[in-house]
């Protein structure tokens, strides 16, 4: 017989499982969350009650409804099915997780918070496995615990005592998703560790429990650091800053610990920067004008070009990819070399949560988004004892200025799920607390808005970058690692000096497509030859290479990140060039090496010296290799 609370209890069980198992699979997330909501609605029907609609839930739904404004103005019944089911609007049902906020009791929320901590433990364990695994966990498990030839391997970070360490991503497909989940789940462990630290002072039997939590928190922090999601690093720091505004503490009390912690961080930072190319690239790209991450520049060029035409009502759900391509076509027509990078750029979102919501929903969308942020911030600050648990909310909002974390189902699901654990909206009873809470709320919310405004200006500033600076030829070693010295020879002002006694150096130059193509045209084999020049003139202060073994290479031209595959490449020609003491022009006719599809023509350079003072000659090459 069905009891009064049966459906409700079943709903809570599936919500519990949702948090525990979500680090493993987005499909499990959807199944458990959907089942939990199903029984939530059954419970309301059984009790003949209409679910109470809290304000944060309403504004989140209003945000998604704003995505339908433009489709309503341009009614086309054939387009409504993909708009409702296969676009951003299709995620609206996830927002119904917020209905749990009013229905769950305080005891149930406390129990589910423990589920979040268990999920954090599983997330850490998965991260450790991926740190040590030579294969990406998700495809490896899906392929029956075997490696399928061609599957993309994880990035190797370093080697510790002969053990290779890889970029930790758990069961997720990207390090950004894993970093977002760490930002949401780790604060639950940190909060429990902090509370246990107070308890262990009074009762020593909790020492083992405290040591376990402290160890897990430490491993979680290390994984967060090694994961290299820079937006999440700064997001968590930003969240800590916001939450510290309502805390009164003595800096002198914590100054020694802060000093030791800062010293350890600087030491670890220095060691990783000196010995790990992946970490070095992650830091260098923060300050590089032209880097391998120039995609962000043209993404925002497209974003603001779209906003210029549709800032009031937006372009509507599902229309971002099409609008992106429309804005990209004239850019590629002017600079053909940008086609490949623009074609592999994720065109499903704006890489900036606020801008994406504005682009889709117009001013109504951003009003709903800001209202949602205000109400959730207000709710969090009303429970100062538990604010650390909700630190991930502020981290994701901050990090959303660099990535669309709120459009990533694997991050959005736990993000909304954790918010449903907030206490029911209420105001402090006494006037003093009410005044203090409102003061803190204003400070925190203004800082949130200030950051969104500042980062939007930063995105706008990026669009001022000249279009010709959006492309850079990649130079890599034989193992496809970045080759900084080789890179510095590309269109340099003068020869590049090498370490004394260098006798041989190899690197690959990439970036020349063998076809002419655009988003609105079919690919045609290039008529103009691919060419570049080597400035091999004599120099008095050193020696240029005595010889060059030049490889002409062909490489597949598809998005290996999206396909989780590597790009096969082959050598189609090899020739030896002796030092001519003058300018050398290299030409390749694409028609001589036609493949089955659009491919890259790359070049391998093997320079050799006999003297001691070795210099690399300048390679002069245009963006379109002509």
XYZ file of C-alpha atoms in Angstrom:
626
model
C 0.000 0.000 0.000
C 1.295 3.448 -0.887
C 1.847 5.619 2.177
C 1.501 9.329 2.379
C 5.239 9.960 1.974
C 6.149 7.002 -0.258
C 6.638 8.930 -3.495
C 8.486 11.658 -1.660
C 10.905 9.184 -0.057
C 11.572 7.514 -3.406
C 12.265 10.951 -4.896
C 14.785 11.676 -2.128
C 16.529 8.304 -2.670
C 17.065 9.027 -6.361
C 18.259 12.541 -5.562
C 20.762 10.968 -3.148
C 21.969 8.581 -5.864
C 22.186 11.495 -8.271
C 24.820 13.211 -6.129
C 26.718 10.037 -5.259
C 27.060 8.710 -8.814
C 27.102 11.859 -10.958
C 30.947 11.937 -11.070
C 30.825 8.763 -13.169
C 28.356 9.487 -15.949
C 26.122 12.248 -17.273
C 23.660 9.557 -18.378
C 23.342 8.355 -14.780
C 22.865 12.000 -13.778
C 19.966 12.405 -16.157
C 18.332 9.106 -15.223
C 18.467 9.670 -11.459
C 17.543 13.364 -11.656
C 14.667 12.668 -14.032
C 13.383 9.802 -11.867
C 13.641 11.969 -8.745
C 11.566 14.694 -10.418
C 9.060 12.120 -11.674
C 8.355 10.910 -8.147
C 8.352 14.493 -6.865
C 5.507 15.300 -9.258
C 3.724 12.038 -8.385
C 3.941 12.992 -4.737
C 2.392 16.394 -5.439
C -0.383 14.797 -7.500
C -1.013 12.149 -4.844
C -1.293 14.820 -2.159
C -3.266 17.110 -4.478
C -0.857 19.954 -3.951
C 0.668 22.317 -6.454
C 4.446 22.603 -5.966
C 5.471 25.856 -4.320
C 7.436 27.889 -6.821
C 10.361 29.660 -5.171
C 11.590 32.877 -6.792
C 15.008 31.473 -7.910
C 13.202 28.662 -9.727
C 10.848 31.104 -11.455
C 13.637 33.344 -12.700
C 15.625 30.351 -13.947
C 12.566 29.232 -15.949
C 12.025 32.814 -17.167
C 15.638 32.807 -18.379
C 14.979 29.803 -20.601
C 11.616 31.147 -21.755
C 13.439 34.267 -22.976
C 15.214 32.010 -25.481
C 11.846 31.545 -27.221
C 11.105 35.222 -27.843
C 12.704 35.432 -31.289
C 11.320 32.039 -32.460
C 7.851 33.339 -31.552
C 8.369 36.456 -33.668
C 9.573 34.352 -36.614
C 7.109 31.479 -36.332
C 8.019 28.365 -38.306
C 6.389 25.156 -37.097
C 9.076 22.962 -38.703
C 11.773 24.472 -36.506
C 9.977 24.130 -33.177
C 10.820 20.499 -32.524
C 14.617 21.028 -32.660
C 14.237 24.287 -30.715
C 12.376 22.609 -27.867
C 14.317 19.343 -27.775
C 17.747 19.819 -29.368
C 18.877 23.265 -28.279
C 19.677 25.169 -25.089
C 15.969 25.273 -24.251
C 16.007 21.481 -23.983
C 17.893 21.888 -20.694
C 15.036 23.792 -19.057
C 13.808 20.633 -17.300
C 16.999 20.536 -15.230
C 15.861 23.704 -13.494
C 12.987 21.754 -11.940
C 15.562 20.301 -9.530
C 15.167 23.627 -7.707
C 11.634 22.564 -6.708
C 13.244 20.224 -4.187
C 14.360 23.247 -2.165
C 10.902 23.748 -0.678
C 9.882 20.078 -0.495
C 12.946 18.663 1.296
C 13.042 18.777 5.082
C 16.065 20.030 7.006
C 16.976 16.432 7.928
C 16.745 15.289 4.317
C 18.920 18.167 3.140
C 21.483 17.262 5.768
C 21.470 13.656 4.560
C 21.836 14.681 0.913
C 24.744 16.963 1.840
C 26.499 13.799 2.989
C 25.742 12.363 -0.462
C 27.508 15.362 -1.988
C 30.544 14.575 0.194
C 30.453 10.938 -0.959
C 30.240 12.167 -4.551
C 33.290 14.336 -3.854
C 35.185 11.251 -2.630
C 34.257 9.348 -5.809
C 35.281 12.373 -7.893
C 38.695 12.395 -6.206
C 39.145 8.631 -6.658
C 38.260 8.947 -10.364
C 40.714 11.821 -10.651
C 43.520 9.762 -9.094
C 42.793 6.867 -11.487
C 42.880 9.217 -14.483
C 46.084 10.776 -13.139
C 47.744 7.359 -13.288
C 45.914 5.866 -16.285
C 47.551 5.913 -19.745
C 44.032 5.906 -21.246
C 41.030 8.209 -20.957
C 38.729 6.478 -18.484
C 35.342 7.132 -20.092
C 36.101 5.724 -23.588
C 38.300 2.995 -22.070
C 35.398 1.694 -19.961
C 32.850 2.154 -22.785
C 35.096 0.126 -25.111
C 35.048 -2.836 -22.728
C 38.171 -1.987 -20.690
C 40.381 -2.081 -23.741
C 42.176 0.542 -25.775
C 40.806 1.003 -29.294
C 43.421 2.063 -31.839
C 43.122 5.737 -32.716
C 41.473 6.770 -29.455
C 43.019 9.960 -28.153
C 45.314 9.498 -25.171
C 45.410 11.815 -22.141
C 47.988 14.579 -21.881
C 51.039 13.504 -19.928
C 51.917 15.928 -17.143
C 55.190 14.606 -15.764
C 56.997 11.513 -14.539
C 57.261 10.899 -10.793
C 59.862 8.268 -9.835
C 59.393 6.663 -13.225
C 55.575 6.712 -12.976
C 53.944 8.804 -15.737
C 51.301 11.245 -14.499
C 48.518 12.453 -16.787
C 46.146 15.412 -16.785
C 43.394 14.383 -14.315
C 39.912 14.483 -15.869
C 38.164 11.587 -14.088
C 35.367 10.097 -16.186
C 34.718 13.428 -17.880
C 35.583 14.252 -21.475
C 37.494 17.479 -20.769
C 39.601 18.881 -17.978
C 37.272 21.905 -17.811
C 34.258 19.761 -16.947
C 36.244 17.905 -14.312
C 37.476 21.219 -12.896
C 33.896 22.503 -12.735
C 32.779 19.401 -10.817
C 35.696 19.780 -8.410
C 34.620 23.375 -7.742
C 31.104 22.185 -6.872
C 31.938 19.073 -4.848
C 35.176 19.858 -3.004
C 33.690 22.640 -0.815
C 31.482 19.995 0.858
C 34.641 18.114 1.916
C 36.390 21.296 2.987
C 33.398 22.274 5.130
C 33.242 18.849 6.810
C 36.999 18.955 7.441
C 36.721 22.424 8.972
C 33.869 21.341 11.252
C 35.634 18.118 12.217
C 38.756 20.110 13.088
C 36.717 21.961 15.712
C 35.182 18.758 17.019
C 38.462 16.849 17.288
C 39.770 19.450 19.706
C 37.102 18.417 22.201
C 36.788 14.694 21.494
C 39.892 12.773 20.422
C 38.011 9.740 19.055
C 37.344 11.726 15.875
C 41.043 11.996 15.015
C 40.954 9.177 12.415
C 37.858 10.647 10.800
C 39.478 14.074 10.742
C 42.727 12.690 9.288
C 40.735 10.953 6.522
C 38.859 14.129 5.635
C 42.047 16.168 5.730
C 43.778 13.689 3.415
C 40.889 13.680 0.951
C 40.725 17.472 0.986
C 44.441 17.601 0.277
C 44.179 15.147 -2.633
C 41.242 17.122 -3.982
C 43.265 20.321 -3.828
C 46.215 18.664 -5.603
C 43.933 17.329 -8.356
C 42.394 20.783 -8.723
C 45.876 22.233 -9.125
C 47.061 19.582 -11.582
C 43.809 19.787 -13.551
C 44.875 23.260 -14.724
C 41.375 24.726 -15.087
C 42.585 28.272 -14.592
C 39.078 29.741 -14.631
C 38.112 27.446 -11.741
C 41.245 28.374 -9.762
C 40.370 32.041 -9.931
C 36.673 31.306 -9.459
C 37.305 29.590 -6.131
C 39.596 32.409 -5.007
C 36.909 34.907 -5.991
C 34.274 32.932 -4.068
C 36.470 32.807 -0.968
C 36.934 36.577 -1.223
C 33.179 37.135 -1.423
C 32.424 34.867 1.527
C 35.188 36.439 3.616
C 33.426 39.809 3.399
C 30.894 38.654 5.987
C 33.478 37.081 8.302
C 35.455 38.932 10.924
C 38.797 37.317 11.602
C 42.240 38.317 12.806
C 44.865 38.323 10.061
C 47.627 38.074 12.672
C 46.220 34.753 13.876
C 46.449 33.143 10.454
C 49.460 35.063 9.103
C 52.062 32.321 9.821
C 49.926 29.645 8.150
C 49.233 31.935 5.230
C 52.966 32.587 4.902
C 53.879 28.880 4.900
C 51.055 28.110 2.488
C 52.109 30.894 0.104
C 55.744 29.782 0.246
C 54.766 26.158 -0.524
C 52.511 27.289 -3.362
C 55.272 29.419 -4.926
C 57.750 26.535 -4.654
C 55.337 24.053 -6.265
C 54.426 26.621 -8.904
C 58.109 27.208 -9.753
C 58.917 23.479 -9.963
C 55.966 22.734 -12.225
C 56.624 25.759 -14.405
C 60.261 24.789 -14.907
C 59.662 21.088 -15.538
C 56.244 20.692 -17.142
C 55.448 22.061 -20.600
C 51.684 21.663 -20.167
C 51.658 23.734 -16.998
C 54.044 26.242 -18.565
C 51.722 26.659 -21.532
C 48.727 27.106 -19.210
C 50.474 30.017 -17.482
C 52.158 31.560 -20.531
C 48.873 31.691 -22.427
C 47.486 34.009 -19.746
C 49.899 36.713 -20.872
C 50.563 35.864 -24.515
C 49.143 38.213 -27.123
C 49.324 35.478 -29.731
C 48.983 31.973 -28.391
C 47.544 28.611 -29.322
C 44.298 29.722 -27.679
C 43.454 32.524 -30.093
C 40.062 30.899 -30.559
C 38.814 33.011 -27.651
C 39.496 36.162 -29.679
C 37.415 35.263 -32.686
C 34.690 33.670 -30.565
C 34.158 37.056 -28.944
C 34.432 38.774 -32.330
C 31.446 36.675 -33.382
C 29.660 37.217 -30.053
C 29.724 40.996 -30.259
C 28.994 40.980 -33.977
C 25.833 38.976 -33.190
C 24.936 41.194 -30.219
C 25.281 44.299 -32.362
C 22.350 43.112 -34.478
C 20.243 41.323 -31.811
C 20.993 42.836 -28.387
C 17.347 43.628 -27.560
C 15.462 40.347 -28.076
C 18.323 37.948 -28.784
C 18.634 35.404 -31.576
C 16.657 32.643 -29.871
C 17.477 29.121 -28.777
C 19.387 26.898 -31.186
C 20.451 29.735 -33.489
C 23.938 30.464 -32.151
C 25.855 28.049 -34.459
C 24.155 29.422 -37.556
C 24.755 33.040 -36.561
C 28.385 32.238 -35.738
C 28.928 30.826 -39.224
C 27.212 33.799 -40.884
C 29.625 36.158 -39.137
C 32.627 33.903 -39.876
C 32.104 33.638 -43.648
C 33.351 37.163 -44.560
C 36.288 36.780 -42.154
C 37.428 33.533 -43.834
C 36.874 35.076 -47.253
C 39.361 37.792 -46.298
C 41.786 35.474 -44.442
C 41.428 31.887 -45.765
C 43.927 30.516 -43.231
C 41.357 31.038 -40.463
C 38.948 28.451 -41.863
C 40.290 25.393 -40.066
C 40.568 26.996 -36.628
C 37.129 28.546 -36.980
C 35.683 25.257 -38.226
C 36.920 23.324 -35.168
C 35.963 26.095 -32.726
C 32.977 24.936 -30.636
C 30.116 26.888 -32.139
C 27.391 25.660 -29.811
C 27.911 28.399 -27.226
C 29.582 31.757 -26.577
C 32.192 30.556 -24.034
C 30.785 33.137 -21.611
C 27.602 32.327 -19.692
C 26.363 35.903 -19.357
C 27.034 36.774 -23.009
C 25.411 33.548 -24.175
C 22.241 34.238 -22.187
C 22.194 37.792 -23.555
C 22.766 36.642 -27.135
C 19.934 34.108 -26.913
C 17.394 35.871 -24.702
C 18.168 39.552 -25.109
C 17.601 41.991 -22.260
C 14.840 39.789 -20.809
C 17.337 36.955 -20.530
C 19.971 38.990 -18.701
C 17.340 40.471 -16.361
C 16.244 36.934 -15.430
C 19.849 35.791 -14.995
C 20.777 38.722 -12.739
C 17.617 38.229 -10.689
C 18.446 34.542 -10.248
C 21.981 35.411 -9.091
C 20.637 37.970 -6.624
C 18.106 35.636 -5.040
C 20.529 32.706 -4.723
C 23.234 34.963 -3.268
C 20.705 36.299 -0.772
C 19.684 32.771 0.192
C 23.299 31.650 0.668
C 24.243 34.608 2.831
C 21.260 33.992 5.119
C 22.960 30.796 6.341
C 26.497 31.965 7.243
C 27.283 28.646 8.984
C 27.005 26.790 5.682
C 28.269 29.313 3.136
C 31.457 27.316 2.472
C 29.317 24.413 1.214
C 27.945 26.697 -1.537
C 31.328 28.141 -2.521
C 31.046 26.381 -5.896
C 28.122 28.635 -6.848
C 30.327 31.732 -6.845
C 33.230 29.838 -8.440
C 31.075 28.721 -11.389
C 29.534 32.179 -11.860
C 33.036 33.687 -11.969
C 34.487 30.933 -14.181
C 31.485 31.308 -16.497
C 33.193 34.399 -17.884
C 35.742 32.107 -19.548
C 33.647 29.037 -20.370
C 29.933 28.256 -20.633
C 29.863 26.110 -17.499
C 26.092 26.617 -17.157
C 25.589 25.052 -20.586
C 27.639 21.953 -19.717
C 25.115 19.353 -18.523
C 27.694 17.583 -16.364
C 28.324 20.833 -14.454
C 24.855 22.394 -14.668
C 23.129 19.378 -13.112
C 25.135 19.361 -9.839
C 25.123 23.188 -9.846
C 21.318 23.293 -9.715
C 21.144 20.213 -7.486
C 23.337 21.775 -4.811
C 21.222 24.949 -4.876
C 18.110 22.904 -4.095
C 19.751 22.100 -0.728
C 19.602 25.743 0.324
C 17.279 26.456 3.262
C 13.841 27.768 2.448
C 13.894 31.487 1.740
C 13.422 33.521 4.884
C 14.505 36.773 6.469
C 16.429 37.068 9.754
C 14.078 37.636 12.647
C 15.886 40.446 14.427
C 16.510 43.842 12.898
C 20.276 43.781 13.562
C 20.821 40.525 11.663
C 18.523 41.706 8.912
C 20.549 44.909 8.437
C 23.878 43.049 8.509
C 22.661 40.451 6.013
C 21.403 43.113 3.620
C 24.708 44.982 3.878
C 26.681 41.829 3.114
C 24.301 40.946 0.302
C 24.794 44.316 -1.358
C 28.597 44.027 -1.161
C 28.702 40.477 -2.511
C 26.161 41.033 -5.262
C 27.781 44.268 -6.407
C 31.119 42.483 -6.689
C 29.453 39.735 -8.736
C 27.977 42.303 -11.107
C 31.250 44.221 -11.209
C 33.134 41.078 -12.257
C 30.597 40.237 -14.976
C 30.765 43.821 -16.266
C 34.583 43.888 -16.120
C 34.987 40.523 -17.853
C 32.512 41.613 -20.532
C 34.679 44.664 -21.195
C 37.672 42.321 -21.347
C 35.896 40.189 -23.954
C 35.056 43.334 -25.914
C 38.705 44.408 -25.725
C 39.769 41.067 -27.233
C 37.665 41.820 -30.299
C 39.942 44.771 -31.036
C 42.739 42.346 -31.929
C 43.523 42.643 -35.636
C 42.122 39.788 -37.713
C 45.545 39.081 -39.198
C 46.851 38.330 -35.693
C 44.296 35.584 -35.121
C 46.368 32.929 -36.874
C 49.733 31.541 -35.879
C 51.664 28.677 -37.448
C 52.293 25.919 -34.911
C 55.836 24.605 -34.453
C 56.244 21.301 -32.607
C 58.816 18.612 -31.859
C 58.738 15.123 -33.350
C 56.508 14.079 -30.417
C 54.104 16.966 -31.113
C 55.145 18.997 -28.073
C 55.502 22.780 -28.532
C 58.976 23.799 -29.768
C 59.566 27.358 -28.459
C 62.893 27.943 -30.263
C 61.498 26.726 -33.575
C 58.355 28.816 -33.017
C 60.457 31.944 -32.478
C 61.931 31.660 -35.995
C 58.554 32.170 -37.687
C 58.619 35.654 -39.271
C 61.253 36.710 -36.717
C 63.244 39.963 -37.068
C 66.551 38.106 -37.048
C 68.312 34.741 -36.574
C 67.586 32.822 -33.365
C 70.589 31.835 -31.248
C 70.807 28.250 -29.952
C 72.697 26.814 -26.966
C 76.438 26.650 -27.592
C 77.489 23.414 -29.268
C 74.096 22.496 -30.751
C 74.714 20.062 -33.599
C 71.203 19.036 -34.609
C 67.617 20.220 -34.175
C 64.280 18.927 -35.473
C 60.848 20.532 -35.472
C 57.634 20.462 -37.506
C 55.855 23.470 -38.988
C 52.092 23.105 -39.484
C 49.168 25.149 -40.671
C 48.938 24.983 -44.496
C 45.646 23.605 -45.871
C 45.792 21.974 -49.298
C 42.304 23.193 -50.302
C 40.521 26.527 -50.594
C 37.203 26.425 -48.741
C 34.719 28.398 -46.718
C 31.564 27.641 -44.739
C 29.374 28.450 -47.754
C 31.530 26.892 -50.496
C 32.781 23.455 -51.432
C 36.445 22.576 -50.988
C 38.606 23.084 -54.067
C 42.256 21.994 -54.437
C 44.488 25.047 -54.154
C 45.715 26.534 -57.413
C 48.426 28.642 -55.795
C 51.406 26.671 -54.513
C 52.162 26.463 -50.822
C 55.401 28.315 -50.223
C 57.671 29.900 -47.644
C 61.186 31.357 -47.549
C 64.218 30.492 -45.418
C 66.536 33.445 -44.741
C 69.812 31.533 -45.026
C 72.088 34.515 -45.699
C 75.501 34.463 -44.060
C 75.906 36.038 -40.618
C 79.255 37.166 -39.136
C 78.514 36.347 -35.470
C 77.686 32.661 -35.874
C 76.871 29.758 -38.163
C 73.682 28.881 -39.919
C 72.951 25.163 -40.446
C 75.237 23.374 -42.886
C 72.331 21.308 -44.169
C 68.585 20.849 -43.892
C 66.628 17.655 -44.381
C 63.190 18.983 -45.307
C 60.156 16.698 -44.969
C 56.870 17.445 -46.731
C 54.174 15.873 -44.570
C 50.405 15.304 -44.957
C 48.099 15.288 -41.936
C 44.381 14.743 -41.496
C 42.357 17.905 -41.054
C 39.595 17.209 -38.545
C 38.885 18.082 -34.950
C 40.798 15.471 -32.980
C 39.529 16.922 -29.688
C 35.923 16.349 -30.712
C 36.585 12.876 -32.115
C 38.912 11.841 -29.252
C 41.379 10.709 -31.880
C 44.863 11.635 -32.988
C 45.528 13.039 -36.449
C 47.383 10.489 -38.606
C 50.258 11.997 -40.556
C 52.727 10.724 -43.133
C 55.854 11.887 -44.939
C 55.232 12.264 -48.692
C 58.587 13.765 -49.706
C 62.051 14.226 -48.238
C 64.881 16.335 -49.676
C 68.272 17.580 -48.490
C 69.279 21.231 -48.880
C 72.895 22.323 -48.373
C 73.667 25.759 -46.961
C 73.372 28.032 -50.019
C 74.243 31.244 -48.172
C 71.226 33.016 -49.636
C 67.438 33.264 -49.469
C 65.792 29.899 -50.188
C 62.210 29.606 -51.465
C 60.348 26.344 -50.871
C 57.306 25.604 -53.041
C 54.867 22.680 -52.936
C 52.042 22.146 -55.401
C 49.067 20.678 -53.467
C 47.970 18.805 -56.597
C 51.092 16.649 -56.340
C 49.915 15.107 -53.059
C 46.127 14.975 -53.231
C 44.534 12.849 -50.500
C 41.022 11.537 -50.082
C 39.903 14.625 -48.152
C 40.996 18.073 -47.057
C 44.404 17.747 -45.392
C 47.225 19.820 -43.986
C 50.584 20.105 -45.683
C 53.157 20.362 -42.895
C 56.930 20.507 -43.008
C 59.608 18.797 -40.935
C 62.951 20.594 -40.461
C 66.093 18.669 -39.479
C 68.911 21.215 -39.235
C 72.566 20.151 -38.766
C 75.614 22.230 -37.751
C 79.366 21.619 -37.745
C 80.398 24.787 -35.899
C 79.894 25.682 -32.228
C 77.921 28.951 -32.509
C 74.604 27.698 -33.907
C 71.836 29.945 -35.200
C 68.397 29.137 -36.633
C 67.473 30.989 -39.829
C 64.247 32.969 -40.044
C 61.295 31.241 -41.747
C 59.143 33.779 -43.576
C 55.630 32.473 -44.190
C 52.232 34.091 -44.669
C 49.114 33.047 -42.874
C 47.831 31.288 -45.985
C 51.266 29.858 -46.870
C 51.556 31.766 -50.142
